[in-house]
Amino acid sequence: YESPSPIETDSEDEVIFNRILKVNKDCSRYLQEGDIVPQRSRSAINCRNCYWPQSSDGIVRVPYVLDPTYEESHIKGIQEAMAEFETLTCINFVKRQTERDYLSIKSADGCWSNYGKVGGGQTVSVMKGGCMWKGIIQHELDHALGFLHEHSRSDRDKYVKIMWEYISPADRPDFKKFENSNNLGLPYDYSSVMHYGPTVNHTTIVPIPDGAVHIGQRQGLSNMDVAKINKLYNCSRCSTILDAAFGSLKSANHPRNYSHNTNCVWLIRTRSRKISLHFRAFELQKTRGCQGDYVKVYDGSSKSSTVLMDKTCGSKIPTDVVASSNLMLVEFVTDGAGTASGFQATFTSGRIGHFFKVRETLIPFKIASSSTVTNGCANASEDSNFQSTLEQTFL
Ligand SMILES: *[C@@H]1O[C@H](CO)[C@@H](O)[C@H](O)[C@H]1NC(C)=O
Ligand SMILES: *[C@@H]1O[C@H](CO)[C@@H](O)[C@H](O)[C@H]1NC(C)=O
Ligand SMILES: *[C@@H]1O[C@H](CO)[C@@H](O)[C@H](O)[C@H]1NC(C)=O
Ligand SMILES: [Zn+2]
């Protein structure tokens, strides 16, 4: 297992929320809690009828338009961040046709969003050269879906201690809690994409009772973030994120027989590239063309990604499957007839030659642009070519 290249460490070792704060610090715009647009019509942050409507097919379609100044790499990055919502939840971000309410995703001054659906076109700011990271985009989209920061939940004092003495009076309002937050009956999640991370000097948020618990999220949506979206939006989805460097997955009940009419996905999202999937057990109902029960594997985070292993059934153990990046999607579908013991598989990541090529091209950029990467709004527009190249590589 290789450690990431120096610049990946710089970036990926930073908690998404902290990075947002750093970028927005240099912006003059007034934001609540660091990145939420204050609402003219709402004196406090609250949400009444601020959720996006569900269609009769169960899908929640959120229309969006993109800033015409985004380049191809930005668009690709934003769409990849959106694709994970679509894979794991019933939220689909769709290009706006004529819908009245929609997201206008723009490269404005910082990384920020409204809380929930506001009505009409509402801006989600994903600034080029600062906010173009999958986790940041997902964080801002999650606000637009109606989610607040995890550490501002009404019950947060049971899970974290706010170290007020280390927070300047000017910043204290950002650590307010929301007495009437909708916690959905789901647990507090230290690893939410909406959670504050450890800070450099003094720790401002300490988990209780064990202060050593990891806080914040470095990659993207957590399993609990997904569960919360699915609960809030009444989605019945069977989806799991696997984000360790290696691990395993299996069909429900394995080695006992799986159930009929299921549809589950596992999104393997590791920090190093080249995920390798190895089946250890495989026993699925055999049908012509595997139209009944099957396992299918994709090279990326969505069902529109390249297929690595097409519909597979029967009892022959498939050969290993290797993804080209740090994302792999495994889909398991069963019909209403026939059952068997299912499958079990393990995955690993890292150990690739290609990696070093990536590192060589990144080092010169690090030297040249070390200040622009973290300095946020103040010099965001300079060096935009550098930024695009960096972002493209990371996304
Ligand atoms: C950390 O402390 C140093 C020295 O006291 C100060 O200059 C710096 O701004 C602080 N950094 C943060 C992120 O608070
Ligand atoms: C989910 O279902 C409940 C109960 O049917 C309903 O009250 C709620 O408005 C639904 N939520 C959304 C976001 O549509
Ligand atoms: C489990 O599946 C196997 C293979 O299809 C079948 O022979 C067996 O009867 C099933 N067992 C149960 C308890 O359903
Ligand atoms: Zn936020």
mmCIF file of C-alpha atoms in Angstrom, residues 79-345:
data_model
loop_
_atom_site.group_PDB
_atom_site.id
_atom_site.type_symbol
_atom_site.label_atom_id
_atom_site.label_comp_id
_atom_site.label_asym_id
_atom_site.label_seq_id
_atom_site.Cartn_x
_atom_site.Cartn_y
_atom_site.Cartn_z
ATOM 1 C CA GLN A 79 -20.835 15.763 -12.852
ATOM 2 C CA GLU A 80 -18.723 13.133 -11.114
ATOM 3 C CA ALA A 81 -19.628 14.613 -7.740
ATOM 4 C CA MET A 82 -23.297 14.512 -8.763
ATOM 5 C CA ALA A 83 -23.050 10.959 -10.080
ATOM 6 C CA GLU A 84 -22.364 9.626 -6.592
ATOM 7 C CA PHE A 85 -25.667 11.050 -5.349
ATOM 8 C CA GLU A 86 -27.427 9.349 -8.227
ATOM 9 C CA THR A 87 -25.693 6.016 -7.600
ATOM 10 C CA LEU A 88 -26.272 5.968 -3.852
ATOM 11 C CA THR A 89 -29.572 7.846 -3.386
ATOM 12 C CA CYS A 90 -32.703 8.714 -5.375
ATOM 13 C CA ILE A 91 -31.466 12.276 -6.006
ATOM 14 C CA ASN A 92 -30.776 12.894 -9.691
ATOM 15 C CA PHE A 93 -29.242 16.155 -10.804
ATOM 16 C CA VAL A 94 -30.658 16.852 -14.255
ATOM 17 C CA LYS A 95 -29.966 19.596 -16.784
ATOM 18 C CA ARG A 96 -32.651 22.247 -16.457
ATOM 19 C CA GLN A 97 -35.259 22.432 -19.202
ATOM 20 C CA THR A 98 -37.928 24.908 -18.119
ATOM 21 C CA GLU A 99 -38.296 24.074 -14.429
ATOM 22 C CA ARG A 100 -38.987 27.045 -12.206
ATOM 23 C CA ASP A 101 -36.788 25.927 -9.295
ATOM 24 C CA TYR A 102 -33.222 25.001 -10.082
ATOM 25 C CA LEU A 103 -29.590 25.248 -9.033
ATOM 26 C CA SER A 104 -27.362 27.675 -10.840
ATOM 27 C CA ILE A 105 -23.881 26.320 -10.265
ATOM 28 C CA LYS A 106 -21.427 29.169 -10.701
ATOM 29 C CA SER A 107 -17.838 30.070 -10.142
ATOM 30 C CA ALA A 108 -18.601 32.954 -7.771
ATOM 31 C CA ASP A 109 -16.625 34.132 -4.735
ATOM 32 C CA GLY A 110 -15.976 31.001 -2.718
ATOM 33 C CA CYS A 111 -17.690 27.699 -1.918
ATOM 34 C CA TRP A 112 -21.210 28.312 -0.671
ATOM 35 C CA SER A 113 -24.852 27.406 -1.051
ATOM 36 C CA ASN A 114 -28.305 28.076 0.255
ATOM 37 C CA TYR A 115 -29.869 25.741 2.762
ATOM 38 C CA GLY A 116 -32.551 23.739 0.957
ATOM 39 C CA LYS A 117 -34.635 24.749 -2.022
ATOM 40 C CA VAL A 118 -35.241 28.494 -2.031
ATOM 41 C CA GLY A 119 -37.406 28.852 -5.141
ATOM 42 C CA GLY A 120 -36.414 30.084 -8.594
ATOM 43 C CA GLY A 121 -32.796 29.843 -9.658
ATOM 44 C CA GLN A 122 -30.538 29.573 -6.629
ATOM 45 C CA THR A 123 -26.777 29.861 -6.769
ATOM 46 C CA VAL A 124 -24.413 27.168 -5.605
ATOM 47 C CA SER A 125 -20.972 28.726 -5.769
ATOM 48 C CA VAL A 126 -18.249 26.307 -6.810
ATOM 49 C CA MET A 127 -15.376 28.663 -7.482
ATOM 50 C CA LYS A 128 -12.746 27.564 -9.959
ATOM 51 C CA GLY A 129 -9.381 27.361 -8.271
ATOM 52 C CA GLY A 130 -10.476 26.535 -4.750
ATOM 53 C CA CYS A 131 -13.756 24.651 -4.619
ATOM 54 C CA MET A 132 -13.365 22.193 -7.496
ATOM 55 C CA TRP A 133 -13.055 19.123 -5.325
ATOM 56 C CA LYS A 134 -15.527 16.309 -5.248
ATOM 57 C CA GLY A 135 -16.078 16.539 -1.515
ATOM 58 C CA ILE A 136 -16.589 20.312 -1.556
ATOM 59 C CA ILE A 137 -19.071 20.090 -4.409
ATOM 60 C CA GLN A 138 -20.942 17.337 -2.571
ATOM 61 C CA HIS A 139 -20.915 19.385 0.637
ATOM 62 C CA GLU A 140 -22.489 22.399 -1.102
ATOM 63 C CA LEU A 141 -25.012 20.254 -2.985
ATOM 64 C CA ASP A 142 -25.955 18.597 0.312
ATOM 65 C CA HIS A 143 -26.770 22.039 1.758
ATOM 66 C CA ALA A 144 -28.977 22.698 -1.271
ATOM 67 C CA LEU A 145 -30.774 19.410 -0.580
ATOM 68 C CA GLY A 146 -31.628 20.615 2.930
ATOM 69 C CA PHE A 147 -28.765 19.507 5.152
ATOM 70 C CA LEU A 148 -26.897 21.544 7.741
ATOM 71 C CA HIS A 149 -23.519 20.953 9.293
ATOM 72 C CA GLU A 150 -23.377 17.822 11.400
ATOM 73 C CA HIS A 151 -21.775 19.626 14.338
ATOM 74 C CA SER A 152 -24.696 22.055 14.508
ATOM 75 C CA ARG A 153 -27.259 19.315 15.220
ATOM 76 C CA SER A 154 -29.456 19.911 18.253
ATOM 77 C CA ASP A 155 -27.921 16.917 20.050
ATOM 78 C CA ARG A 156 -24.304 17.716 19.225
ATOM 79 C CA ASP A 157 -23.274 18.476 22.823
ATOM 80 C CA LYS A 158 -23.598 14.764 23.574
ATOM 81 C CA TYR A 159 -21.033 13.981 20.873
ATOM 82 C CA VAL A 160 -18.624 16.909 20.738
ATOM 83 C CA LYS A 161 -17.331 19.574 23.072
ATOM 84 C CA ILE A 162 -16.992 23.026 21.521
ATOM 85 C CA MET A 163 -13.830 24.687 22.840
ATOM 86 C CA TRP A 164 -15.263 28.199 23.002
ATOM 87 C CA GLU A 165 -12.099 29.595 24.626
ATOM 88 C CA TYR A 166 -10.170 28.932 21.412
ATOM 89 C CA ILE A 167 -12.761 30.456 19.117
ATOM 90 C CA SER A 168 -12.608 34.174 18.498
ATOM 91 C CA PRO A 169 -15.805 36.077 19.347
ATOM 92 C CA ALA A 170 -16.246 36.891 15.659
ATOM 93 C CA ASP A 171 -16.264 33.204 14.748
ATOM 94 C CA ARG A 172 -18.504 32.008 17.584
ATOM 95 C CA PRO A 173 -21.782 32.347 15.669
ATOM 96 C CA ASP A 174 -20.435 29.742 13.232
ATOM 97 C CA PHE A 175 -20.507 27.157 16.007
ATOM 98 C CA LYS A 176 -24.109 27.728 16.977
ATOM 99 C CA LYS A 177 -26.337 24.696 17.244
ATOM 100 C CA PHE A 178 -29.794 24.385 15.762
ATOM 101 C CA GLU A 179 -32.300 23.440 18.420
ATOM 102 C CA ASN A 180 -34.880 22.300 15.903
ATOM 103 C CA SER A 181 -32.601 20.477 13.471
ATOM 104 C CA ASN A 182 -34.136 17.471 11.768
ATOM 105 C CA ASN A 183 -31.889 14.624 12.902
ATOM 106 C CA LEU A 184 -34.012 12.011 11.136
ATOM 107 C CA GLY A 185 -33.583 9.575 14.006
ATOM 108 C CA LEU A 186 -30.166 8.704 12.639
ATOM 109 C CA PRO A 187 -26.936 8.762 14.640
ATOM 110 C CA TYR A 188 -24.456 11.610 14.903
ATOM 111 C CA ASP A 189 -21.777 11.087 12.253
ATOM 112 C CA TYR A 190 -18.234 12.228 12.991
ATOM 113 C CA SER A 191 -17.201 11.338 9.434
ATOM 114 C CA SER A 192 -19.966 13.256 7.654
ATOM 115 C CA VAL A 193 -18.988 15.333 4.642
ATOM 116 C CA MET A 194 -20.807 18.068 6.624
ATOM 117 C CA HIS A 195 -18.585 17.783 9.732
ATOM 118 C CA TYR A 196 -15.857 20.138 10.905
ATOM 119 C CA GLY A 197 -12.366 18.631 10.974
ATOM 120 C CA PRO A 198 -9.412 18.998 13.305
ATOM 121 C CA THR A 199 -7.840 22.454 13.172
ATOM 122 C CA VAL A 200 -4.210 23.389 13.048
ATOM 123 C CA ASN A 201 -3.514 25.238 16.290
ATOM 124 C CA HIS A 202 -6.097 24.606 18.931
ATOM 125 C CA THR A 203 -8.749 22.009 18.546
ATOM 126 C CA THR A 204 -12.076 23.761 18.411
ATOM 127 C CA ILE A 205 -14.273 20.642 18.374
ATOM 128 C CA VAL A 206 -13.421 17.619 20.518
ATOM 129 C CA PRO A 207 -15.357 14.333 20.267
ATOM 130 C CA ILE A 208 -16.765 12.937 23.534
ATOM 131 C CA PRO A 209 -16.065 10.705 25.321
ATOM 132 C CA ASP A 210 -13.056 9.696 23.194
ATOM 133 C CA GLY A 211 -11.219 12.779 21.956
ATOM 134 C CA ALA A 212 -9.115 10.637 19.644
ATOM 135 C CA VAL A 213 -12.043 9.732 17.405
ATOM 136 C CA HIS A 214 -11.440 10.901 13.859
ATOM 137 C CA ILE A 215 -13.587 13.857 12.843
ATOM 138 C CA GLY A 216 -14.320 15.271 9.426
ATOM 139 C CA GLN A 217 -14.341 13.745 5.981
ATOM 140 C CA ARG A 218 -11.623 13.924 3.364
ATOM 141 C CA GLN A 219 -13.191 12.194 0.380
ATOM 142 C CA GLY A 220 -16.913 12.710 -0.050
ATOM 143 C CA LEU A 221 -20.323 11.565 1.142
ATOM 144 C CA SER A 222 -20.223 9.119 4.060
ATOM 145 C CA ASN A 223 -22.536 6.135 4.442
ATOM 146 C CA MET A 224 -24.503 8.056 7.051
ATOM 147 C CA ASP A 225 -24.774 11.110 4.752
ATOM 148 C CA VAL A 226 -26.296 8.762 2.192
ATOM 149 C CA ALA A 227 -28.637 7.209 4.766
ATOM 150 C CA LYS A 228 -29.813 10.671 5.778
ATOM 151 C CA ILE A 229 -30.568 11.731 2.207
ATOM 152 C CA ASN A 230 -32.443 8.490 1.620
ATOM 153 C CA LYS A 231 -34.436 8.893 4.803
ATOM 154 C CA LEU A 232 -35.281 12.555 4.274
ATOM 155 C CA TYR A 233 -36.326 11.967 0.665
ATOM 156 C CA ASN A 234 -38.127 8.668 1.281
ATOM 157 C CA CYS A 235 -35.811 6.699 -0.997
ATOM 158 C CA SER A 236 -35.496 2.969 -0.665
ATOM 159 C CA ARG A 237 -31.972 2.355 -1.848
ATOM 160 C CA CYS A 238 -29.565 -0.407 -1.000
ATOM 161 C CA SER A 239 -26.159 1.239 -1.280
ATOM 162 C CA THR A 240 -22.871 1.073 0.581
ATOM 163 C CA ILE A 241 -19.661 3.090 0.330
ATOM 164 C CA LEU A 242 -16.452 1.178 0.993
ATOM 165 C CA ASP A 243 -13.662 3.672 1.515
ATOM 166 C CA ALA A 244 -10.871 1.788 3.251
ATOM 167 C CA ALA A 245 -7.713 0.839 1.328
ATOM 168 C CA PHE A 246 -8.904 -2.771 1.306
ATOM 169 C CA GLY A 247 -11.926 -4.693 2.502
ATOM 170 C CA SER A 248 -14.651 -7.088 1.519
ATOM 171 C CA LEU A 249 -18.258 -7.222 0.392
ATOM 172 C CA LYS A 250 -20.860 -9.951 0.075
ATOM 173 C CA SER A 251 -24.464 -10.489 -0.890
ATOM 174 C CA ALA A 252 -26.944 -10.272 1.985
ATOM 175 C CA ASN A 253 -27.143 -13.460 4.087
ATOM 176 C CA HIS A 254 -24.126 -15.033 2.382
ATOM 177 C CA PRO A 255 -23.430 -17.981 2.573
ATOM 178 C CA ARG A 256 -27.153 -18.474 3.100
ATOM 179 C CA ASN A 257 -29.365 -17.771 0.079
ATOM 180 C CA TYR A 258 -30.030 -14.209 -1.012
ATOM 181 C CA SER A 259 -33.557 -12.755 -1.312
ATOM 182 C CA HIS A 260 -35.663 -12.113 -4.397
ATOM 183 C CA ASN A 261 -36.099 -8.710 -6.047
ATOM 184 C CA THR A 262 -33.147 -6.902 -4.583
ATOM 185 C CA ASN A 263 -30.932 -4.273 -6.159
ATOM 186 C CA CYS A 264 -27.813 -3.288 -4.256
ATOM 187 C CA VAL A 265 -24.687 -1.324 -5.108
ATOM 188 C CA TRP A 266 -21.306 -1.004 -3.445
ATOM 189 C CA LEU A 267 -19.252 2.055 -4.328
ATOM 190 C CA ILE A 268 -15.596 1.297 -3.647
ATOM 191 C CA ARG A 269 -13.881 4.675 -3.212
ATOM 192 C CA THR A 270 -10.298 4.337 -2.083
ATOM 193 C CA ARG A 271 -7.581 6.931 -1.736
ATOM 194 C CA SER A 272 -5.078 5.216 -3.958
ATOM 195 C CA ARG A 273 -5.770 4.285 -7.518
ATOM 196 C CA LYS A 274 -6.265 0.930 -9.265
ATOM 197 C CA ILE A 275 -8.811 -0.951 -7.216
ATOM 198 C CA SER A 276 -8.615 -4.701 -7.685
ATOM 199 C CA LEU A 277 -11.650 -6.888 -6.950
ATOM 200 C CA HIS A 278 -11.226 -10.572 -6.244
ATOM 201 C CA PHE A 279 -14.212 -12.944 -5.996
ATOM 202 C CA ARG A 280 -13.786 -15.662 -3.376
ATOM 203 C CA ALA A 281 -17.210 -17.269 -3.654
ATOM 204 C CA PHE A 282 -19.792 -17.036 -6.435
ATOM 205 C CA GLU A 283 -23.098 -18.868 -6.762
ATOM 206 C CA LEU A 284 -25.964 -17.105 -8.554
ATOM 207 C CA GLN A 285 -29.094 -18.411 -10.242
ATOM 208 C CA LYS A 286 -28.099 -19.159 -13.837
ATOM 209 C CA THR A 287 -30.299 -17.710 -16.576
ATOM 210 C CA ARG A 288 -29.784 -17.036 -20.263
ATOM 211 C CA GLY A 289 -27.753 -13.858 -20.666
ATOM 212 C CA CYS A 290 -27.883 -13.522 -16.867
ATOM 213 C CA GLN A 291 -31.114 -11.557 -17.237
ATOM 214 C CA GLY A 292 -32.336 -12.899 -13.875
ATOM 215 C CA ASP A 293 -29.848 -12.529 -11.046
ATOM 216 C CA TYR A 294 -26.470 -10.987 -11.789
ATOM 217 C CA VAL A 295 -23.386 -9.119 -10.623
ATOM 218 C CA LYS A 296 -22.060 -6.300 -12.823
ATOM 219 C CA VAL A 297 -18.963 -4.162 -12.229
ATOM 220 C CA TYR A 298 -18.230 -0.644 -13.532
ATOM 221 C CA ASP A 299 -15.005 1.347 -13.920
ATOM 222 C CA GLY A 300 -16.149 4.438 -12.020
ATOM 223 C CA SER A 301 -18.877 5.626 -9.694
ATOM 224 C CA SER A 302 -21.928 5.326 -11.905
ATOM 225 C CA LYS A 303 -23.902 2.863 -13.978
ATOM 226 C CA SER A 304 -23.014 4.912 -17.020
ATOM 227 C CA SER A 305 -19.298 4.303 -16.417
ATOM 228 C CA THR A 306 -17.421 1.800 -18.581
ATOM 229 C CA VAL A 307 -18.400 -1.795 -17.806
ATOM 230 C CA LEU A 308 -15.533 -3.854 -16.395
ATOM 231 C CA MET A 309 -17.505 -7.069 -15.895
ATOM 232 C CA ASP A 310 -20.831 -7.449 -17.674
ATOM 233 C CA LYS A 311 -23.811 -9.291 -16.121
ATOM 234 C CA THR A 312 -22.418 -12.449 -14.601
ATOM 235 C CA CYS A 313 -24.312 -15.381 -13.047
ATOM 236 C CA GLY A 314 -23.894 -19.130 -12.469
ATOM 237 C CA SER A 315 -21.290 -20.745 -10.294
ATOM 238 C CA LYS A 316 -17.970 -20.120 -12.007
ATOM 239 C CA ILE A 317 -15.804 -17.745 -9.971
ATOM 240 C CA PRO A 318 -15.150 -14.659 -12.175
ATOM 241 C CA THR A 319 -11.584 -13.546 -12.812
ATOM 242 C CA ASP A 320 -10.211 -10.520 -10.956
ATOM 243 C CA VAL A 321 -11.480 -7.121 -12.015
ATOM 244 C CA VAL A 322 -9.241 -4.016 -11.940
ATOM 245 C CA ALA A 323 -10.479 -0.428 -12.084
ATOM 246 C CA SER A 324 -8.421 2.269 -13.796
ATOM 247 C CA SER A 325 -8.953 4.792 -10.993
ATOM 248 C CA ASN A 326 -9.857 4.926 -7.312
ATOM 249 C CA LEU A 327 -13.547 4.282 -7.989
ATOM 250 C CA MET A 328 -15.341 1.015 -8.724
ATOM 251 C CA LEU A 329 -19.044 0.216 -8.634
ATOM 252 C CA VAL A 330 -20.387 -3.292 -7.967
ATOM 253 C CA GLU A 331 -24.061 -3.936 -8.709
ATOM 254 C CA PHE A 332 -26.021 -6.988 -7.546
ATOM 255 C CA VAL A 333 -29.543 -7.521 -8.895
ATOM 256 C CA THR A 334 -31.931 -10.389 -8.188
ATOM 257 C CA ASP A 335 -35.289 -11.191 -9.771
ATOM 258 C CA GLY A 336 -38.387 -12.872 -8.371
ATOM 259 C CA ALA A 337 -37.378 -16.441 -9.211
ATOM 260 C CA GLY A 338 -34.549 -18.681 -8.057
ATOM 261 C CA THR A 339 -31.953 -18.027 -5.409
ATOM 262 C CA ALA A 340 -28.520 -19.278 -4.367
ATOM 263 C CA SER A 341 -25.812 -18.499 -1.862
ATOM 264 C CA GLY A 342 -24.624 -15.332 -3.665
ATOM 265 C CA PHE A 343 -21.111 -13.980 -3.683
ATOM 266 C CA GLN A 344 -18.267 -12.817 -1.525
ATOM 267 C CA ALA A 345 -15.361 -10.672 -2.740
#
